[in-house]
Coordinates of C-alpha atoms in Angstrom, one line a residue:
Chain L
M1 CA -88.8 -143.4 124.7
V2 CA -89.2 -146.7 122.8
N3 CA -87.4 -149.4 124.6
L4 CA -86.1 -151.8 122.0
N5 CA -86.1 -155.6 122.9
G6 CA -86.9 -154.4 126.5
S7 CA -83.4 -153.2 127.4
S8 CA -82.4 -149.9 128.6
L9 CA -79.5 -148.2 127.1
S10 CA -79.2 -145.6 129.9
E11 CA -76.1 -147.2 131.6
K12 CA -74.1 -146.8 128.2
Y13 CA -75.8 -143.4 127.2
P14 CA -77.1 -141.8 130.2
F15 CA -78.9 -139.0 128.3
E16 CA -80.8 -141.4 126.0
E17 CA -83.9 -140.8 127.8
L18 CA -83.6 -137.0 126.9
A19 CA -82.6 -136.7 123.4
V20 CA -82.7 -138.7 120.3
V21 CA -80.5 -137.6 117.4
Y22 CA -81.0 -138.7 113.8
V23 CA -78.4 -138.1 111.1
L24 CA -80.0 -138.5 107.7
F25 CA -79.2 -137.8 104.0
F26 CA -81.1 -137.4 100.8
D27 CA -80.5 -140.4 98.6
E28 CA -81.0 -139.6 94.8
A29 CA -82.3 -143.0 94.5
Q30 CA -84.2 -143.7 97.5
G31 CA -85.1 -140.4 99.2
H32 CA -84.8 -139.7 102.8
V33 CA -82.3 -142.4 104.3
P34 CA -81.2 -142.6 108.0
L35 CA -77.4 -143.1 108.5
L36 CA -77.3 -143.2 112.3
I37 CA -79.5 -142.9 115.3
Y38 CA -78.3 -141.9 118.5
P39 CA -78.6 -143.6 121.0
D40 CA -79.3 -146.9 119.1
D41 CA -79.2 -147.4 115.4
R42 CA -82.1 -150.1 115.7
Y43 CA -84.6 -147.2 116.0
K44 CA -84.5 -146.9 112.4
N45 CA -86.2 -150.2 111.7
D46 CA -89.1 -149.1 113.9
K47 CA -91.9 -147.6 111.7
N48 CA -93.8 -145.8 114.4
F49 CA -90.4 -144.2 115.8
M50 CA -89.5 -142.9 112.2
R51 CA -92.9 -141.7 111.1
P52 CA -92.4 -138.0 112.3
I53 CA -88.9 -138.0 110.7
K54 CA -90.4 -139.1 107.4
Y55 CA -92.8 -136.1 107.3
H56 CA -90.6 -133.6 109.0
P57 CA -90.9 -130.3 107.3
I58 CA -87.1 -129.8 106.9
W59 CA -87.2 -132.0 104.0
F60 CA -89.4 -129.4 102.3
L61 CA -87.3 -126.4 103.1
G62 CA -85.5 -124.7 100.1
A63 CA -81.7 -124.4 100.0
E64 CA -82.1 -120.6 100.1
D65 CA -84.6 -120.5 102.6
V66 CA -83.4 -118.1 105.5
L67 CA -84.9 -120.4 108.3
D68 CA -82.2 -121.7 110.4
H69 CA -84.3 -124.8 111.3
I70 CA -87.8 -126.0 111.7
D71 CA -89.5 -127.7 114.6
L72 CA -92.1 -130.2 114.5
E73 CA -94.2 -131.3 117.5
F74 CA -95.4 -134.9 117.6
K75 CA -96.9 -136.8 120.5
G76 CA -95.2 -135.1 123.5
Y77 CA -92.0 -134.6 121.5
T78 CA -90.5 -131.7 119.5
F79 CA -88.3 -132.5 116.6
F80 CA -85.7 -130.0 115.8
G81 CA -84.6 -130.2 112.2
K82 CA -81.4 -128.6 110.5
R83 CA -79.8 -129.2 107.2
F84 CA -76.5 -128.5 105.5
L85 CA -74.7 -129.4 102.3
A86 CA -71.5 -131.7 102.9
K87 CA -68.4 -132.4 100.4
S88 CA -68.9 -135.5 98.3
L89 CA -66.6 -137.7 96.1
R90 CA -69.3 -140.5 95.7
K91 CA -70.5 -141.5 92.3
K92 CA -74.3 -140.7 92.1
R93 CA -76.9 -143.0 90.8
R94 CA -78.8 -140.3 89.1
A95 CA -78.0 -138.6 85.6
G96 CA -76.9 -135.1 85.8
L97 CA -75.4 -135.6 89.2
E98 CA -71.7 -135.4 89.4
E99 CA -69.5 -137.1 92.0
E100 CA -68.7 -133.5 93.5
T101 CA -72.4 -132.9 93.9
P102 CA -72.8 -132.1 97.7
E103 CA -74.6 -134.6 99.9
T104 CA -77.6 -133.1 101.8
I105 CA -77.4 -133.8 105.3
V106 CA -80.2 -133.6 107.7
I107 CA -79.8 -133.7 111.5
I108 CA -83.0 -133.9 113.5
V109 CA -83.0 -133.7 117.4
S110 CA -86.0 -135.0 119.2
L111 CA -86.6 -133.7 122.9
P112 CA -89.8 -134.4 125.3
N113 CA -91.8 -131.2 125.1
K114 CA -91.0 -130.6 128.7
I115 CA -87.4 -129.7 127.8
E116 CA -87.9 -128.4 124.3
I117 CA -86.3 -125.0 125.5
F118 CA -82.8 -126.5 125.0
G119 CA -83.6 -127.7 121.5
D120 CA -82.5 -124.7 119.6
D121 CA -79.1 -124.5 121.3
L122 CA -78.6 -128.4 121.2
I123 CA -79.3 -128.6 117.5
K124 CA -77.0 -125.8 116.6
T125 CA -74.4 -127.3 118.8
L126 CA -74.6 -130.7 117.3
T127 CA -74.6 -129.4 113.7
D128 CA -71.7 -127.3 114.0
E129 CA -69.8 -130.1 115.7
I130 CA -70.9 -132.6 113.0
R131 CA -70.2 -130.3 110.2
N132 CA -66.8 -129.1 111.5
N133 CA -65.6 -132.8 112.3
F134 CA -67.2 -135.0 109.9
G135 CA -68.3 -132.4 106.9
S136 CA -65.7 -133.9 104.7
K137 CA -66.1 -137.6 105.7
M138 CA -69.9 -137.8 105.5
Y139 CA -70.0 -139.1 101.9
E140 CA -67.9 -142.2 103.0
I141 CA -70.4 -143.1 105.8
I142 CA -73.1 -142.9 102.9
Q143 CA -71.1 -144.7 100.4
A144 CA -70.8 -147.6 103.0
E145 CA -74.5 -147.5 103.7
I146 CA -75.4 -147.8 100.1
L147 CA -72.8 -150.7 99.4
R148 CA -74.0 -152.6 102.7
D149 CA -77.1 -153.7 100.7
Q150 CA -75.3 -155.2 97.9
V151 CA -75.6 -159.1 97.8
I152 CA -72.2 -159.7 96.5
K153 CA -69.5 -157.8 98.3
S154 CA -65.9 -157.3 96.6
P155 CA -62.8 -157.0 99.0
E156 CA -62.9 -153.5 97.8
T157 CA -66.5 -152.9 98.9
K158 CA -65.9 -154.5 102.0
K159 CA -63.1 -152.2 102.7
I160 CA -65.2 -149.2 102.1
I161 CA -68.0 -150.5 104.3
E162 CA -65.2 -151.1 107.1
K163 CA -64.1 -147.7 106.7
G164 CA -67.7 -146.3 106.7
N165 CA -68.3 -148.3 109.8
K166 CA -65.4 -146.7 111.7
I167 CA -66.2 -143.0 110.8
K168 CA -69.9 -143.7 112.0
A169 CA -68.7 -145.2 115.2
E170 CA -66.5 -142.1 115.7
L171 CA -69.7 -139.9 114.8
M172 CA -71.7 -141.7 117.2
D173 CA -69.0 -141.0 119.9
L174 CA -69.0 -137.3 118.9
I175 CA -72.8 -137.1 119.2
D176 CA -72.6 -138.9 122.7
K177 CA -70.0 -136.5 124.0
T178 CA -71.6 -133.5 122.7
S179 CA -75.0 -134.2 124.3
E180 CA -73.5 -135.1 127.5
H181 CA -71.4 -131.9 127.6
F182 CA -74.3 -130.0 126.5
F183 CA -76.9 -131.2 129.2
S184 CA -74.1 -131.2 131.8
N185 CA -73.6 -127.3 131.1
V186 CA -77.2 -126.6 130.6
I187 CA -78.3 -127.9 134.2
K188 CA -75.6 -125.8 135.7
Q189 CA -77.9 -122.7 134.7
S190 CA -80.0 -121.4 137.4
D191 CA -81.7 -118.7 135.4
T192 CA -84.4 -117.6 137.7
T193 CA -86.1 -115.5 135.5
S194 CA -87.5 -118.1 133.3
I195 CA -90.1 -120.2 134.5
K196 CA -89.9 -122.5 131.4
M197 CA -86.2 -123.0 132.1
Q198 CA -86.9 -123.9 135.7
K199 CA -89.5 -126.4 134.6
A200 CA -87.0 -127.9 132.2
I201 CA -84.4 -128.2 134.7
S202 CA -86.8 -129.7 137.1
Y203 CA -87.6 -132.4 134.7
L204 CA -83.8 -133.1 134.3
A205 CA -83.9 -133.5 138.1
L206 CA -86.6 -135.9 137.9
K207 CA -84.6 -137.8 135.3
G208 CA -81.9 -138.3 138.0
I209 CA -79.5 -135.4 136.8
D210 CA -77.7 -133.8 139.8
V211 CA -79.0 -130.3 140.4
A212 CA -77.8 -130.0 143.8
H213 CA -75.5 -127.2 142.9
I214 CA -78.4 -124.9 142.4
A215 CA -79.9 -125.5 145.9
F216 CA -80.5 -122.7 148.5
K217 CA -77.6 -122.0 150.9
N218 CA -78.6 -122.5 154.2
Y219 CA -81.9 -124.2 153.3
K220 CA -83.2 -126.2 156.4
D221 CA -87.0 -126.3 156.6
S222 CA -87.4 -128.7 153.5
F223 CA -87.3 -132.5 152.9
S224 CA -85.2 -131.6 149.8
T225 CA -82.2 -129.8 149.4
I226 CA -83.2 -128.8 146.0
K227 CA -85.0 -125.4 145.6
L228 CA -84.9 -124.0 142.0
F229 CA -86.6 -120.8 142.5
D230 CA -83.8 -119.2 144.4
P231 CA -83.9 -115.3 143.4
N232 CA -80.4 -114.9 144.8
V233 CA -78.8 -117.2 142.5
K234 CA -77.3 -115.7 139.3
P235 CA -77.1 -117.7 136.2
S236 CA -73.7 -119.3 135.8
M237 CA -74.0 -119.6 132.0
K238 CA -76.4 -117.6 130.0
L239 CA -77.7 -118.6 126.6
N240 CA -77.2 -115.4 125.0
T241 CA -79.6 -116.0 121.9
K242 CA -82.5 -116.3 124.5
N243 CA -81.8 -113.0 126.3
T244 CA -81.1 -110.7 123.5
F245 CA -84.9 -110.1 122.9
S246 CA -87.9 -110.1 125.0
I247 CA -91.6 -109.9 124.2
N248 CA -92.9 -107.0 126.3
S249 CA -96.4 -107.4 125.6
I250 CA -99.0 -109.3 123.3
N251 CA -102.3 -107.9 122.5
L252 CA -105.2 -108.7 120.4
M253 CA -106.6 -105.6 118.7
N254 CA -109.7 -104.8 116.7
D255 CA -112.0 -107.5 117.9
S256 CA -109.2 -110.0 117.6
Q257 CA -108.6 -109.4 114.1
E258 CA -105.1 -108.1 114.7
L259 CA -102.0 -109.5 116.8
E260 CA -99.8 -106.8 118.3
I261 CA -96.5 -108.0 119.7
L262 CA -94.0 -105.6 121.4
V263 CA -90.5 -106.9 121.2
Q264 CA -87.3 -105.3 122.7
N265 CA -83.8 -105.5 121.9
N266 CA -82.2 -106.0 125.2
T267 CA -78.8 -105.5 124.3
N268 CA -76.8 -102.4 124.3
K269 CA -75.5 -102.7 120.7
E270 CA -77.3 -102.2 117.3
L271 CA -78.6 -105.3 115.6
T272 CA -78.7 -105.4 111.7
N273 CA -80.3 -107.4 109.0
L274 CA -83.0 -109.2 110.8
T275 CA -86.0 -110.7 109.4
I276 CA -89.2 -111.0 111.6
K277 CA -91.7 -113.5 110.7
I278 CA -95.1 -114.5 112.4
T279 CA -96.2 -117.9 111.1
H280 CA -98.9 -120.4 111.7
V281 CA -98.8 -124.1 111.5
K282 CA -101.3 -126.0 109.5
E283 CA -100.8 -129.7 108.7
Y284 CA -96.9 -129.8 109.3
F285 CA -96.4 -126.8 107.1
E286 CA -95.7 -123.1 108.2
K287 CA -97.6 -120.2 106.7
E288 CA -96.4 -116.8 107.1
V289 CA -98.7 -114.0 108.1
L290 CA -96.1 -111.4 108.5
N291 CA -92.5 -111.0 107.1
E292 CA -90.7 -107.8 107.6
F293 CA -87.1 -107.1 107.3
I294 CA -85.3 -104.8 109.9
D295 CA -82.1 -103.3 108.7
L296 CA -81.2 -101.8 112.0
W297 CA -82.6 -102.5 115.6
F298 CA -81.2 -99.9 118.0
P299 CA -80.2 -100.8 121.6
K300 CA -83.0 -101.4 124.0
E301 CA -85.4 -100.2 121.4
E302 CA -89.0 -101.6 121.4
L303 CA -90.6 -102.4 118.0
L304 CA -94.3 -103.0 117.5
F305 CA -95.3 -106.0 114.9
I306 CA -98.7 -106.1 113.9
S307 CA -100.2 -108.9 111.8
P308 CA -103.5 -110.0 110.8
T309 CA -105.1 -113.2 112.5
L310 CA -106.6 -115.8 110.5
P311 CA -110.2 -117.5 111.4
Q312 CA -110.1 -120.7 113.3
I313 CA -106.1 -120.3 113.7
N314 CA -105.3 -120.0 117.3
E315 CA -101.5 -120.8 117.2
Y316 CA -98.9 -118.7 116.0
I317 CA -95.2 -118.6 115.9
F318 CA -93.1 -115.5 116.2
F319 CA -89.5 -115.8 114.9
I320 CA -86.4 -113.5 114.6
L321 CA -83.7 -114.4 112.2
D322 CA -80.4 -113.2 111.5
E323 CA -79.8 -112.9 107.7
N324 CA -75.9 -112.5 108.3
K325 CA -75.6 -115.7 110.0
K326 CA -78.7 -117.4 108.5
E327 CA -79.8 -118.6 111.9
R328 CA -82.8 -118.2 114.3
L329 CA -82.1 -115.8 117.0
F330 CA -85.6 -116.2 118.9
S331 CA -88.7 -117.8 118.7
K332 CA -92.0 -117.8 120.6
R333 CA -95.4 -119.8 120.3
I334 CA -98.3 -117.6 120.9
N335 CA -101.6 -118.9 121.7
L336 CA -104.6 -116.4 120.9
E337 CA -107.0 -118.3 123.4
L338 CA -104.5 -117.9 126.1
I339 CA -104.1 -114.3 125.4
N340 CA -107.9 -113.8 125.5
K341 CA -108.1 -115.7 128.8
Q342 CA -105.2 -113.5 130.2
N343 CA -107.0 -110.3 129.0
S344 CA -110.4 -111.2 130.3
Chain V
M1 CA -86.7 -68.8 124.8
S2 CA -85.6 -66.3 122.0
K3 CA -87.3 -65.7 118.8
D4 CA -84.1 -66.9 116.8
I5 CA -84.1 -69.8 114.5
I6 CA -82.8 -73.1 116.3
D7 CA -79.7 -74.4 114.9
E8 CA -79.9 -78.1 113.6
A9 CA -76.8 -78.9 116.1
D10 CA -79.0 -77.9 119.1
I11 CA -81.6 -80.7 118.2
I12 CA -81.5 -84.2 118.5
I13 CA -83.8 -86.0 116.0
R14 CA -84.5 -89.5 117.2
N15 CA -87.3 -92.1 117.1
Y16 CA -90.0 -92.4 119.8
R17 CA -89.5 -94.0 122.9
T18 CA -92.5 -95.0 125.5
S19 CA -91.1 -92.4 127.8
D20 CA -92.0 -89.7 125.2
Y21 CA -95.7 -90.6 125.9
E22 CA -96.7 -87.5 128.1
A23 CA -94.8 -85.1 126.1
T24 CA -96.2 -86.2 122.7
L25 CA -99.8 -86.3 124.2
E26 CA -99.4 -82.8 125.2
I27 CA -98.4 -81.7 121.8
L28 CA -101.1 -83.8 120.1
K29 CA -103.7 -82.0 122.6
E30 CA -102.6 -78.7 121.3
L31 CA -102.9 -80.0 117.6
Q32 CA -106.4 -81.3 118.5
D33 CA -107.4 -77.9 120.0
Q34 CA -106.2 -76.2 116.8
F35 CA -107.3 -78.4 114.1
N36 CA -109.6 -81.0 115.4
I37 CA -107.3 -83.9 114.1
G38 CA -109.6 -86.4 115.7
L39 CA -107.5 -87.3 118.5
N40 CA -108.7 -89.9 121.0
E41 CA -106.7 -90.0 124.2
E42 CA -107.6 -93.5 124.8
K43 CA -106.2 -94.5 121.5
W44 CA -102.9 -93.0 121.8
R45 CA -101.1 -95.4 123.9
E46 CA -97.7 -95.4 125.2
T47 CA -96.6 -98.0 122.4
S48 CA -98.5 -95.9 119.6
G49 CA -95.4 -94.0 118.5
L50 CA -92.9 -97.0 118.5
R51 CA -91.8 -98.2 115.1
Q52 CA -94.3 -100.3 113.8
F53 CA -94.2 -102.9 111.2
K54 CA -97.3 -104.3 109.5
P55 CA -98.0 -106.0 106.2
N56 CA -97.6 -103.2 103.6
L57 CA -97.2 -100.4 106.4
K58 CA -94.2 -99.1 108.2
R59 CA -94.7 -96.2 110.7
I60 CA -92.2 -94.1 112.7
T61 CA -92.9 -91.2 115.0
L62 CA -90.0 -88.8 115.0
I63 CA -89.2 -86.8 118.0
A64 CA -87.2 -83.5 118.0
E65 CA -85.6 -82.9 121.5
L66 CA -83.5 -79.9 122.7
K67 CA -79.9 -80.9 123.4
S68 CA -79.6 -78.6 126.0
S69 CA -82.5 -79.5 128.3
G70 CA -83.8 -82.9 126.7
E71 CA -87.3 -81.3 126.2
V72 CA -89.4 -82.8 123.4
V73 CA -90.3 -79.6 121.2
S74 CA -91.9 -81.3 118.2
M75 CA -93.2 -84.5 116.7
G76 CA -94.3 -86.2 113.5
M77 CA -95.3 -89.2 112.2
L78 CA -94.3 -90.7 109.0
E79 CA -95.8 -93.8 107.2
A80 CA -94.9 -95.8 104.3
V81 CA -98.0 -97.3 102.6
K82 CA -98.2 -99.6 99.5
N83 CA -100.6 -98.9 97.2
N84 CA -102.4 -101.2 94.7
L85 CA -99.7 -100.7 92.2
G86 CA -97.2 -101.9 94.6
Q87 CA -95.5 -98.5 95.2
Y88 CA -94.7 -97.1 98.5
I89 CA -96.2 -93.7 99.2
G90 CA -94.9 -91.7 102.2
Y91 CA -97.1 -89.8 104.4
L92 CA -96.4 -87.1 107.0
N93 CA -99.1 -87.2 109.6
N94 CA -99.8 -85.2 112.7
W95 CA -96.8 -82.8 112.2
A96 CA -96.7 -80.6 115.3
T97 CA -94.5 -78.3 117.3
K98 CA -95.0 -76.9 120.8
K99 CA -96.4 -73.4 120.6
E100 CA -93.4 -71.5 121.9
Y101 CA -91.3 -73.1 119.3
I102 CA -93.3 -72.6 116.3
G103 CA -91.4 -70.5 113.6
K104 CA -88.0 -71.5 114.7
G105 CA -87.1 -74.1 112.1
V106 CA -87.8 -77.1 114.2
G107 CA -90.5 -78.7 111.9
K108 CA -88.2 -78.2 108.7
I109 CA -85.3 -80.2 110.5
L110 CA -87.7 -82.9 111.4
A111 CA -89.3 -83.0 107.7
D112 CA -86.0 -82.9 106.2
K113 CA -85.1 -86.2 108.2
A114 CA -88.4 -87.7 107.5
E115 CA -87.8 -87.3 103.8
Q116 CA -84.4 -89.2 104.1
I117 CA -86.1 -92.0 106.1
L118 CA -88.9 -92.3 103.5
K119 CA -86.3 -92.3 100.4
S120 CA -84.4 -95.1 102.2
W121 CA -87.6 -97.1 102.6
G122 CA -88.1 -97.0 98.7
C123 CA -90.9 -94.4 98.6
E124 CA -91.3 -92.6 95.3
S125 CA -93.2 -89.7 96.8
V126 CA -94.5 -88.1 99.9
R127 CA -97.7 -86.7 100.9
I128 CA -99.0 -84.4 103.8
N129 CA -102.4 -84.7 105.0
M130 CA -103.5 -81.3 106.3
A131 CA -106.7 -79.7 107.4
Y132 CA -108.8 -78.5 104.5
K133 CA -110.0 -75.5 106.5
G134 CA -106.5 -74.8 107.6
E135 CA -104.6 -71.7 106.6
R136 CA -103.9 -71.3 102.8
K137 CA -100.8 -69.9 104.1
L138 CA -99.6 -73.3 105.2
I139 CA -99.9 -74.4 101.4
E140 CA -97.4 -71.8 100.4
V141 CA -95.0 -72.7 103.3
F142 CA -95.0 -76.5 102.1
G143 CA -94.9 -75.3 98.2
K144 CA -91.4 -73.7 99.3
A145 CA -90.3 -77.1 100.5
G146 CA -91.6 -78.8 97.2
F147 CA -95.1 -79.8 97.9
D148 CA -97.8 -79.3 95.5
P149 CA -101.5 -79.7 96.2
I150 CA -102.7 -82.8 94.0
I151 CA -105.7 -84.4 95.6
I152 CA -108.4 -83.4 98.0
V153 CA -109.5 -86.1 100.3
L154 CA -113.3 -86.1 101.4
E155 CA -114.3 -87.7 104.8
K156 CA -117.4 -88.7 106.4
K157 CA -117.4 -89.3 110.2
F158 CA -119.2 -92.3 111.3
N159 CA -121.4 -92.4 114.6
T160 CA -119.1 -94.6 116.7
D161 CA -122.2 -96.2 118.5
E162 CA -123.6 -97.2 115.1
L163 CA -120.2 -98.8 114.3
N164 CA -120.4 -101.0 117.3
Q165 CA -123.9 -102.2 116.5
T166 CA -123.5 -103.1 112.8
P167 CA -122.7 -106.7 112.5
I168 CA -120.1 -107.4 109.6
T169 CA -121.7 -110.2 107.3

């Protein structure tokens, strides 16, 4: 992580090396404007740091798009982007927009790729918290940010800025508490069925987070008390959305021209109104190769999705989206080269 | 097994599961012996009968199972294919019933269910591909269920060895 002025913030914000949270809004005059960056607002003046934020595909997502959020991978970090509309009473600076026209708020969370498995849940938790607690106050922070640039500030302007700053500080505090609570809970998981999760927890351990509670009982023959791959330990907290579906097999068919993905509903309940998408990423943009609507998915049922593959494209992303809640339930990256290697 | 018609209440119509693989393979082999449907055992895999989703194609294999014993007695594949005019046409393929259950009305129960499904998928019609050299009597049987012969499909079988050697340019 960028270390501004050579000083570390890790004492004040112990999770600062894990996640950076960006709260931005769409300004009718200036475009994409950062409102707040956790753990340190000074990051917004760093051009290199802000580059992936500026070009993040979340800005191009339509208001009616069913995608819950969009990810961008950049230089070892994954940037999870989510967008929502918030109440506004701010006088807009473009003709045709009314004071009540809602504010477009974008939340982006960046995580090191090693722990990107936590991203889906972290961004959902953060967005819910911000929307529920600050949804009706966001415009006041925006107003303060805009007025801050004015050369001459009237007493009324100063009052608005002061109020905006106070709300912003509360928002920063909420993000800090939510992140801390999230990571404190997530490291209590010891889901031994997921190698990816174990790797992520190992990464947290290396960063000095206490994972001793998932050590083997009666473990004597090692220099360390930490043993993550204990098959006897049951997960203390499950990320339900991760276990609802599983990919049972992935095959390349017809001379690698078709990708066949076998997916199971692991629950004992019928799932309704889902959209399945297979996309590939090209120059920041996702393009669909399959888009199927599933009105009903029976308990434990396996479904087979077959999509064409494209020449020179080896990376695909498989999504399951909930049309009722408008959120992503499952995603999996698929690398054709890896599948070919595994099958050969 | 008596020769009586089997009551709809005694049959479960459900989607294919991977555990039906052996039973369906047996039925398909019977069909192959009788009508040479082009069954290649290597290509009928455990997952082949699962609900499939592919651009412009939906496919389900329906299974008729006896409630009393759990025996798979009949199967049928249905597909909805989007044609060049953007319309979905339904197809019933490889409709087969175990020898000892033929003539007991199981196929009819299965076909009625298939029609309901195809209608729910937005299909405007349903077609059955049947062996040209099959019995004329079958056309009469399907005729009673509302099917009219409308097209004749001609097929030329390729030599599979040639297929593997011909490069696509």
